[in-house]
PDB file of C-alpha atoms and ligand atoms in Angstrom:
ATOM      1  CA  UNK A   1       0.000   0.000   0.000  1.00 97.00           C
ATOM      2  CA  UNK A   2       0.972   3.641  -0.326  1.00 98.00           C
ATOM      3  CA  UNK A   3       1.039   4.938   3.249  1.00 98.00           C
ATOM      4  CA  UNK A   4       1.286   8.617   4.092  1.00 98.00           C
ATOM      5  CA  UNK A   5       2.302   9.424   7.679  1.00 98.00           C
ATOM      6  CA  UNK A   6       2.604  12.747   9.467  1.00 98.00           C
ATOM      7  CA  UNK A   7       4.703  13.077  12.612  1.00 98.00           C
ATOM      8  CA  UNK A   8       6.084  15.544  15.127  1.00 97.00           C
ATOM      9  CA  UNK A   9       4.933  18.980  16.207  1.00 98.00           C
ATOM     10  CA  UNK A  10       4.294  22.094  14.140  1.00 98.00           C
ATOM     11  CA  UNK A  11       5.881  25.489  14.780  1.00 98.00           C
ATOM     12  CA  UNK A  12       3.857  28.654  14.483  1.00 98.00           C
ATOM     13  CA  UNK A  13       6.255  31.599  14.301  1.00 98.00           C
ATOM     14  CA  UNK A  14       5.433  35.013  15.711  1.00 97.00           C
ATOM     15  CA  UNK A  15       8.794  36.515  14.715  1.00 97.00           C
ATOM     16  CA  UNK A  16      11.941  35.052  13.078  1.00 97.00           C
ATOM     17  CA  UNK A  17      13.108  33.302  16.261  1.00 97.00           C
ATOM     18  CA  UNK A  18      10.050  32.591  18.399  1.00 97.00           C
ATOM     19  CA  UNK A  19       7.223  30.161  17.909  1.00 98.00           C
ATOM     20  CA  UNK A  20       4.313  28.323  19.510  1.00 98.00           C
ATOM     21  CA  UNK A  21       4.735  24.570  19.547  1.00 97.00           C
ATOM     22  CA  UNK A  22       4.314  21.479  21.741  1.00 96.00           C
ATOM     23  CA  UNK A  23       6.598  18.728  23.073  1.00 93.00           C
ATOM     24  CA  UNK A  24       5.684  16.045  20.498  1.00 94.00           C
ATOM     25  CA  UNK A  25       8.808  14.040  19.597  1.00 94.00           C
ATOM     26  CA  UNK A  26       7.587  12.375  16.399  1.00 96.00           C
ATOM     27  CA  UNK A  27       8.813   8.979  17.666  1.00 95.00           C
ATOM     28  CA  UNK A  28       5.535   7.104  17.114  1.00 95.00           C
ATOM     29  CA  UNK A  29       5.079   8.418  13.558  1.00 98.00           C
ATOM     30  CA  UNK A  30       8.708   7.670  12.639  1.00 98.00           C
ATOM     31  CA  UNK A  31       8.359   4.140  14.062  1.00 97.00           C
ATOM     32  CA  UNK A  32       5.150   3.563  12.084  1.00 98.00           C
ATOM     33  CA  UNK A  33       6.999   4.733   8.950  1.00 98.00           C
ATOM     34  CA  UNK A  34       9.948   2.451   9.656  1.00 98.00           C
ATOM     35  CA  UNK A  35       7.785  -0.628  10.309  1.00 98.00           C
ATOM     36  CA  UNK A  36       5.497   0.013   7.326  1.00 98.00           C
ATOM     37  CA  UNK A  37       8.530   0.355   5.042  1.00 98.00           C
ATOM     38  CA  UNK A  38      10.069  -2.818   6.434  1.00 98.00           C
ATOM     39  CA  UNK A  39       6.827  -4.648   5.659  1.00 98.00           C
ATOM     40  CA  UNK A  40       7.102  -3.623   2.004  1.00 98.00           C
ATOM     41  CA  UNK A  41       4.767  -0.634   1.841  1.00 98.00           C
ATOM     42  CA  UNK A  42       5.538   2.516  -0.106  1.00 98.00           C
ATOM     43  CA  UNK A  43       5.920   5.160   2.632  1.00 98.00           C
ATOM     44  CA  UNK A  44       5.944   8.960   2.592  1.00 98.00           C
ATOM     45  CA  UNK A  45       6.610  10.740   5.886  1.00 98.00           C
ATOM     46  CA  UNK A  46       5.605  14.374   6.361  1.00 98.00           C
ATOM     47  CA  UNK A  47       7.544  15.532   9.381  1.00 98.00           C
ATOM     48  CA  UNK A  48       7.349  18.577  11.574  1.00 98.00           C
ATOM     49  CA  UNK A  49      10.651  19.707  13.149  1.00 98.00           C
ATOM     50  CA  UNK A  50      12.335  16.643  14.675  1.00 96.00           C
ATOM     51  CA  UNK A  51      15.850  15.457  15.513  1.00 95.00           C
ATOM     52  CA  UNK A  52      14.968  11.889  14.596  1.00 97.00           C
ATOM     53  CA  UNK A  53      16.824  10.095  11.808  1.00 97.00           C
ATOM     54  CA  UNK A  54      14.522   9.418   8.853  1.00 94.00           C
ATOM     55  CA  UNK A  55      13.826   5.716   8.279  1.00 96.00           C
ATOM     56  CA  UNK A  56      15.734   4.136   5.360  1.00 95.00           C
ATOM     57  CA  UNK A  57      13.883   4.083   2.048  1.00 96.00           C
ATOM     58  CA  UNK A  58      11.176   6.479   3.199  1.00 98.00           C
ATOM     59  CA  UNK A  59      10.593   9.743   1.328  1.00 98.00           C
ATOM     60  CA  UNK A  60      10.541  12.536   3.911  1.00 98.00           C
ATOM     61  CA  UNK A  61       8.953  15.940   3.414  1.00 98.00           C
ATOM     62  CA  UNK A  62       9.891  18.440   6.111  1.00 98.00           C
ATOM     63  CA  UNK A  63       7.398  21.098   7.159  1.00 98.00           C
ATOM     64  CA  UNK A  64       7.199  23.618   9.981  1.00 98.00           C
ATOM     65  CA  UNK A  65       3.797  25.281  10.287  1.00 98.00           C
ATOM     66  CA  UNK A  66       0.342  23.663  10.194  1.00 98.00           C
ATOM     67  CA  UNK A  67      -0.344  25.446   6.901  1.00 98.00           C
ATOM     68  CA  UNK A  68       2.823  24.009   5.336  1.00 98.00           C
ATOM     69  CA  UNK A  69       1.852  20.568   6.640  1.00 98.00           C
ATOM     70  CA  UNK A  70      -1.667  20.927   5.226  1.00 98.00           C
ATOM     71  CA  UNK A  71      -0.278  21.845   1.773  1.00 98.00           C
ATOM     72  CA  UNK A  72       2.029  18.819   1.828  1.00 98.00           C
ATOM     73  CA  UNK A  73      -0.714  16.432   3.022  1.00 98.00           C
ATOM     74  CA  UNK A  74      -3.166  17.671   0.383  1.00 98.00           C
ATOM     75  CA  UNK A  75      -0.527  17.205  -2.320  1.00 98.00           C
ATOM     76  CA  UNK A  76       0.283  13.631  -1.274  1.00 98.00           C
ATOM     77  CA  UNK A  77      -3.172  12.474  -0.169  1.00 98.00           C
ATOM     78  CA  UNK A  78      -4.640  11.703  -3.602  1.00 96.00           C
ATOM     79  CA  UNK A  79      -1.949   9.140  -4.342  1.00 97.00           C
ATOM     80  CA  UNK A  80      -2.110   7.326  -0.999  1.00 98.00           C
ATOM     81  CA  UNK A  81      -4.182   4.378   0.221  1.00 97.00           C
ATOM     82  CA  UNK A  82      -3.811   5.232   3.893  1.00 98.00           C
ATOM     83  CA  UNK A  83      -3.148   8.457   5.773  1.00 98.00           C
ATOM     84  CA  UNK A  84      -1.915   8.191   9.358  1.00 98.00           C
ATOM     85  CA  UNK A  85      -2.081  11.619  10.944  1.00 98.00           C
ATOM     86  CA  UNK A  86       0.067  11.267  14.063  1.00 98.00           C
ATOM     87  CA  UNK A  87       1.423  14.835  13.977  1.00 98.00           C
ATOM     88  CA  UNK A  88       0.570  17.114  16.902  1.00 97.00           C
ATOM     89  CA  UNK A  89      -0.684  20.038  14.852  1.00 98.00           C
ATOM     90  CA  UNK A  90      -1.002  23.383  16.603  1.00 98.00           C
ATOM     91  CA  UNK A  91      -4.632  24.449  16.776  1.00 96.00           C
ATOM     92  CA  UNK A  92      -3.673  28.130  16.543  1.00 98.00           C
ATOM     93  CA  UNK A  93      -1.055  30.381  15.005  1.00 98.00           C
ATOM     94  CA  UNK A  94      -0.147  34.010  15.700  1.00 98.00           C
ATOM     95  CA  UNK A  95      -2.353  36.321  13.648  1.00 98.00           C
ATOM     96  CA  UNK A  96       0.715  38.148  12.399  1.00 97.00           C
ATOM     97  CA  UNK A  97       4.320  37.046  11.913  1.00 96.00           C
ATOM     98  CA  UNK A  98       6.655  39.977  12.551  1.00 96.00           C
ATOM     99  CA  UNK A  99       9.563  40.340  10.090  1.00 97.00           C
ATOM    100  CA  UNK A 100      12.039  41.378  12.769  1.00 96.00           C
ATOM    101  CA  UNK A 101      12.805  40.033  16.227  1.00 96.00           C
ATOM    102  CA  UNK A 102      10.388  41.628  18.664  1.00 94.00           C
ATOM    103  CA  UNK A 103      11.869  43.895  21.289  1.00 93.00           C
ATOM    104  CA  UNK A 104       8.769  44.612  23.323  1.00 84.00           C
ATOM    105  CA  UNK A 105       9.616  45.250  26.982  1.00 85.00           C
ATOM    106  CA  UNK A 106       6.127  45.972  28.249  1.00 93.00           C
ATOM    107  CA  UNK A 107       3.204  43.636  28.768  1.00 93.00           C
ATOM    108  CA  UNK A 108       1.487  42.905  25.453  1.00 92.00           C
ATOM    109  CA  UNK A 109      -1.168  40.641  24.004  1.00 94.00           C
ATOM    110  CA  UNK A 110      -0.558  38.063  21.318  1.00 95.00           C
ATOM    111  CA  UNK A 111      -3.485  37.475  19.019  1.00 97.00           C
ATOM    112  CA  UNK A 112      -3.990  33.892  17.808  1.00 98.00           C
ATOM    113  CA  UNK A 113      -6.148  32.627  14.958  1.00 98.00           C
ATOM    114  CA  UNK A 114      -7.290  29.018  14.431  1.00 98.00           C
ATOM    115  CA  UNK A 115      -5.304  26.822  12.073  1.00 98.00           C
ATOM    116  CA  UNK A 116      -7.123  24.819   9.417  1.00 97.00           C
ATOM    117  CA  UNK A 117      -7.996  21.273  10.477  1.00 97.00           C
ATOM    118  CA  UNK A 118      -5.944  19.115   8.112  1.00 97.00           C
ATOM    119  CA  UNK A 119      -7.886  15.917   8.778  1.00 97.00           C
ATOM    120  CA  UNK A 120     -11.238  17.586   8.237  1.00 94.00           C
ATOM    121  CA  UNK A 121     -10.021  19.091   4.968  1.00 95.00           C
ATOM    122  CA  UNK A 122      -8.683  15.834   3.543  1.00 96.00           C
ATOM    123  CA  UNK A 123     -11.568  13.719   4.805  1.00 92.00           C
ATOM    124  CA  UNK A 124     -13.735  15.670   2.320  1.00 92.00           C
ATOM    125  CA  UNK A 125     -11.475  14.402  -0.487  1.00 94.00           C
ATOM    126  CA  UNK A 126     -11.439  10.829   0.788  1.00 94.00           C
ATOM    127  CA  UNK A 127     -12.216   8.154  -1.783  1.00 94.00           C
ATOM    128  CA  UNK A 128     -14.096   4.973  -0.870  1.00 91.00           C
ATOM    129  CA  UNK A 129     -11.005   2.807  -0.886  1.00 92.00           C
ATOM    130  CA  UNK A 130      -8.845   5.183   1.187  1.00 96.00           C
ATOM    131  CA  UNK A 131      -8.388   4.924   4.950  1.00 97.00           C
ATOM    132  CA  UNK A 132      -7.589   7.631   7.456  1.00 98.00           C
ATOM    133  CA  UNK A 133      -6.217   7.122  10.952  1.00 98.00           C
ATOM    134  CA  UNK A 134      -6.177   9.988  13.431  1.00 98.00           C
ATOM    135  CA  UNK A 135      -4.724  10.543  16.876  1.00 97.00           C
ATOM    136  CA  UNK A 136      -6.399  12.207  19.867  1.00 96.00           C
ATOM    137  CA  UNK A 137      -4.581  13.612  22.860  1.00 93.00           C
ATOM    138  CA  UNK A 138      -7.057  14.368  25.621  1.00 91.00           C
ATOM    139  CA  UNK A 139      -6.882  15.716  29.152  1.00 90.00           C
ATOM    140  CA  UNK A 140     -10.409  14.626  30.057  1.00 90.00           C
ATOM    141  CA  UNK A 141     -13.079  12.133  28.931  1.00 94.00           C
ATOM    142  CA  UNK A 142     -10.524  10.417  26.727  1.00 94.00           C
ATOM    143  CA  UNK A 143     -12.698   7.780  25.075  1.00 95.00           C
ATOM    144  CA  UNK A 144     -15.802   9.934  24.660  1.00 96.00           C
ATOM    145  CA  UNK A 145     -13.851  12.806  23.090  1.00 96.00           C
ATOM    146  CA  UNK A 146     -11.789  10.500  20.891  1.00 97.00           C
ATOM    147  CA  UNK A 147     -14.925   8.762  19.528  1.00 97.00           C
ATOM    148  CA  UNK A 148     -16.461  12.164  18.794  1.00 97.00           C
ATOM    149  CA  UNK A 149     -13.283  13.214  16.966  1.00 96.00           C
ATOM    150  CA  UNK A 150     -13.252   9.996  14.931  1.00 97.00           C
ATOM    151  CA  UNK A 151     -16.837  10.667  13.777  1.00 96.00           C
ATOM    152  CA  UNK A 152     -16.386  14.428  13.186  1.00 94.00           C
ATOM    153  CA  UNK A 153     -13.263  13.896  11.103  1.00 93.00           C
ATOM    154  CA  UNK A 154     -14.654  10.798   9.316  1.00 93.00           C
ATOM    155  CA  UNK A 155     -11.792   8.527  10.423  1.00 96.00           C
ATOM    156  CA  UNK A 156     -11.521   4.758  10.116  1.00 96.00           C
ATOM    157  CA  UNK A 157      -9.586   4.419  13.341  1.00 98.00           C
ATOM    158  CA  UNK A 158      -8.330   6.715  16.093  1.00 98.00           C
ATOM    159  CA  UNK A 159      -5.475   6.317  18.561  1.00 97.00           C
ATOM    160  CA  UNK A 160      -6.407   8.006  21.825  1.00 96.00           C
ATOM    161  CA  UNK A 161      -4.046   8.872  24.613  1.00 92.00           C
ATOM    162  CA  UNK A 162      -3.935  10.958  27.741  1.00 87.00           C
ATOM    163  CA  UNK A 163      -1.816  14.112  28.042  1.00 80.00           C
ATOM    164  CA  UNK A 164       0.021  12.604  30.985  1.00 77.00           C
ATOM    165  CA  UNK A 165       3.698  12.059  29.954  1.00 72.00           C
ATOM    166  CA  UNK A 166       3.159  13.786  26.553  1.00 72.00           C
ATOM    167  CA  UNK A 167       6.545  14.375  24.937  1.00 72.00           C
ATOM    168  CA  UNK A 168       8.500  12.180  27.389  1.00 73.00           C
ATOM    169  CA  UNK A 169       9.788   9.383  25.143  1.00 72.00           C
ATOM    170  CA  UNK A 170      10.588   6.794  27.819  1.00 71.00           C
ATOM    171  CA  UNK A 171       7.248   7.100  29.671  1.00 71.00           C
ATOM    172  CA  UNK A 172       4.035   5.237  28.856  1.00 71.00           C
ATOM    173  CA  UNK A 173       0.509   6.641  29.017  1.00 78.00           C
ATOM    174  CA  UNK A 174      -3.054   5.351  28.771  1.00 89.00           C
ATOM    175  CA  UNK A 175      -3.523   4.558  25.124  1.00 94.00           C
ATOM    176  CA  UNK A 176      -6.433   3.044  23.222  1.00 96.00           C
ATOM    177  CA  UNK A 177      -7.093   2.180  19.596  1.00 98.00           C
ATOM    178  CA  UNK A 178     -10.734   2.832  18.692  1.00 98.00           C
ATOM    179  CA  UNK A 179     -12.477   1.516  15.601  1.00 97.00           C
ATOM    180  CA  UNK A 180     -15.415   2.836  13.543  1.00 95.00           C
ATOM    181  CA  UNK A 181     -17.827   0.442  15.282  1.00 96.00           C
ATOM    182  CA  UNK A 182     -16.577   1.899  18.594  1.00 96.00           C
ATOM    183  CA  UNK A 183     -14.817  -1.250  19.739  1.00 97.00           C
ATOM    184  CA  UNK A 184     -11.818  -0.353  21.835  1.00 97.00           C
ATOM    185  CA  UNK A 185      -8.435  -2.034  22.221  1.00 97.00           C
ATOM    186  CA  UNK A 186      -6.473  -1.079  25.340  1.00 96.00           C
ATOM    187  CA  UNK A 187      -2.824  -0.664  24.303  1.00 95.00           C
ATOM    188  CA  UNK A 188      -1.616   0.969  27.537  1.00 92.00           C
ATOM    189  CA  UNK A 189       0.910  -1.757  28.239  1.00 91.00           C
ATOM    190  CA  UNK A 190       2.496  -1.436  24.771  1.00 92.00           C
ATOM    191  CA  UNK A 191       5.895   0.129  24.133  1.00 91.00           C
ATOM    192  CA  UNK A 192       5.947   2.752  21.350  1.00 92.00           C
ATOM    193  CA  UNK A 193       7.444   0.110  19.059  1.00 94.00           C
ATOM    194  CA  UNK A 194       4.672  -2.371  19.891  1.00 95.00           C
ATOM    195  CA  UNK A 195       2.048   0.315  19.351  1.00 95.00           C
ATOM    196  CA  UNK A 196       3.508   1.282  15.958  1.00 97.00           C
ATOM    197  CA  UNK A 197       3.631  -2.365  14.968  1.00 98.00           C
ATOM    198  CA  UNK A 198       0.025  -2.907  16.076  1.00 98.00           C
ATOM    199  CA  UNK A 199      -1.184   0.143  14.111  1.00 98.00           C
ATOM    200  CA  UNK A 200       0.470  -1.111  10.898  1.00 98.00           C
ATOM    201  CA  UNK A 201      -0.977  -4.589  11.427  1.00 98.00           C
ATOM    202  CA  UNK A 202      -4.456  -3.184  11.988  1.00 98.00           C
ATOM    203  CA  UNK A 203      -4.270  -1.026   8.870  1.00 97.00           C
ATOM    204  CA  UNK A 204      -3.310  -4.074   6.835  1.00 98.00           C
ATOM    205  CA  UNK A 205      -6.228  -6.035   8.332  1.00 97.00           C
ATOM    206  CA  UNK A 206      -8.763  -3.232   7.725  1.00 95.00           C
ATOM    207  CA  UNK A 207      -7.515  -2.678   4.165  1.00 93.00           C
ATOM    208  CA  UNK A 208      -7.993  -6.373   3.423  1.00 90.00           C
ATOM    209  CA  UNK A 209     -11.519  -6.194   4.813  1.00 88.00           C
ATOM    210  CA  UNK A 210     -12.227  -3.046   2.719  1.00 81.00           C
ATOM    211  CA  UNK A 211     -11.032  -4.760  -0.442  1.00 79.00           C
ATOM    212  CA  UNK A 212     -13.164  -7.830   0.187  1.00 79.00           C
ATOM    213  CA  UNK A 213     -16.339  -5.704   0.253  1.00 70.00           C
TER     214      UNK A 213
HETATM  215  O1  LIG B   1      -8.825  18.063  17.285  1.00 54.29           O
HETATM  216  P1  LIG B   1      -7.475  17.541  17.642  1.00 54.29           P
HETATM  217  O2  LIG B   1      -6.351  18.471  17.363  1.00 54.29           O
HETATM  218  O3  LIG B   1      -7.339  16.971  19.022  1.00 54.29           O
HETATM  219  O4  LIG B   1      -7.356  16.258  16.681  1.00 54.29           O
HETATM  220  C1  LIG B   1      -6.216  15.456  16.659  1.00 54.29           C
HETATM  221  C2  LIG B   1      -6.065  14.818  15.310  1.00 54.29           C
HETATM  222  O5  LIG B   1      -6.342  15.784  14.300  1.00 54.29           O
HETATM  223  C3  LIG B   1      -4.664  14.349  15.067  1.00 54.29           C
HETATM  224  O6  LIG B   1      -4.700  13.230  14.214  1.00 54.29           O
HETATM  225  C4  LIG B   1      -4.023  15.561  14.394  1.00 54.29           C
HETATM  226  O7  LIG B   1      -2.926  15.191  13.610  1.00 54.29           O
HETATM  227  C5  LIG B   1      -5.167  16.112  13.572  1.00 54.29           C
HETATM  228  N1  LIG B   1      -5.178  17.581  13.406  1.00 54.29           N
HETATM  229  C6  LIG B   1      -5.275  18.102  12.130  1.00 54.29           C
HETATM  230  N2  LIG B   1      -5.304  19.471  11.943  1.00 54.29           N
HETATM  231  C7  LIG B   1      -5.283  20.293  13.001  1.00 54.29           C
HETATM  232  C8  LIG B   1      -5.237  19.774  14.310  1.00 54.29           C
HETATM  233  C9  LIG B   1      -5.171  18.405  14.468  1.00 54.29           C
HETATM  234  O8  LIG B   1      -5.309  17.345  11.171  1.00 54.29           O
HETATM  235  N3  LIG B   1      -5.326  21.609  12.802  1.00 54.29           N
END
């Protein structure tokens, strides 16, 4: 299959040296890319800023802002069978990016505007035989909110996890894989590698089921 994966955070600059971001490492997305490639899939990885080494044989497109990531995803989406959107996309960006480094010494207010929702945008373009997997990071009502997100964004599967330990690579958190029929698989005991492996296996299984229909 042609698998498109996004990973890492986005950066939303307010001047040439300062930005809004989050502590996402990109590890899960990079692992999914590595495992999918190893299993013989054709893999494209759209990565936000990350220090991780790109997996061998995977085409990597580097992006910074949510808007850059959206452009890249839209360009690659048509040709893919599966999109796995593991990137932690910033929900907002500064309304204005200043050309020069800000030297404001007094208290001031930064105005933020919402970023486009990449998943929502591409789910409108989704063909019958394409699959989309999303991620949901929640601080409350994890399963309820994740199921709502899966439906709103028209996803085939969603990986839900709690904000606890977000961005700390060696720590585990509560993590669940939720399917369209709302069945839930508890993956909390999985390492990141086991989770990535499970996600690839599940995509292969769902794709087979899709094709049999
Ligand atoms: O709504 P929320 O940001 O929690 O949704 C998370 C999922 O949506 C993730 O798969 C993330 O990559 C994706 N997302 C997106 N565009 C955004 C924000 C999040 O595609 N602007």
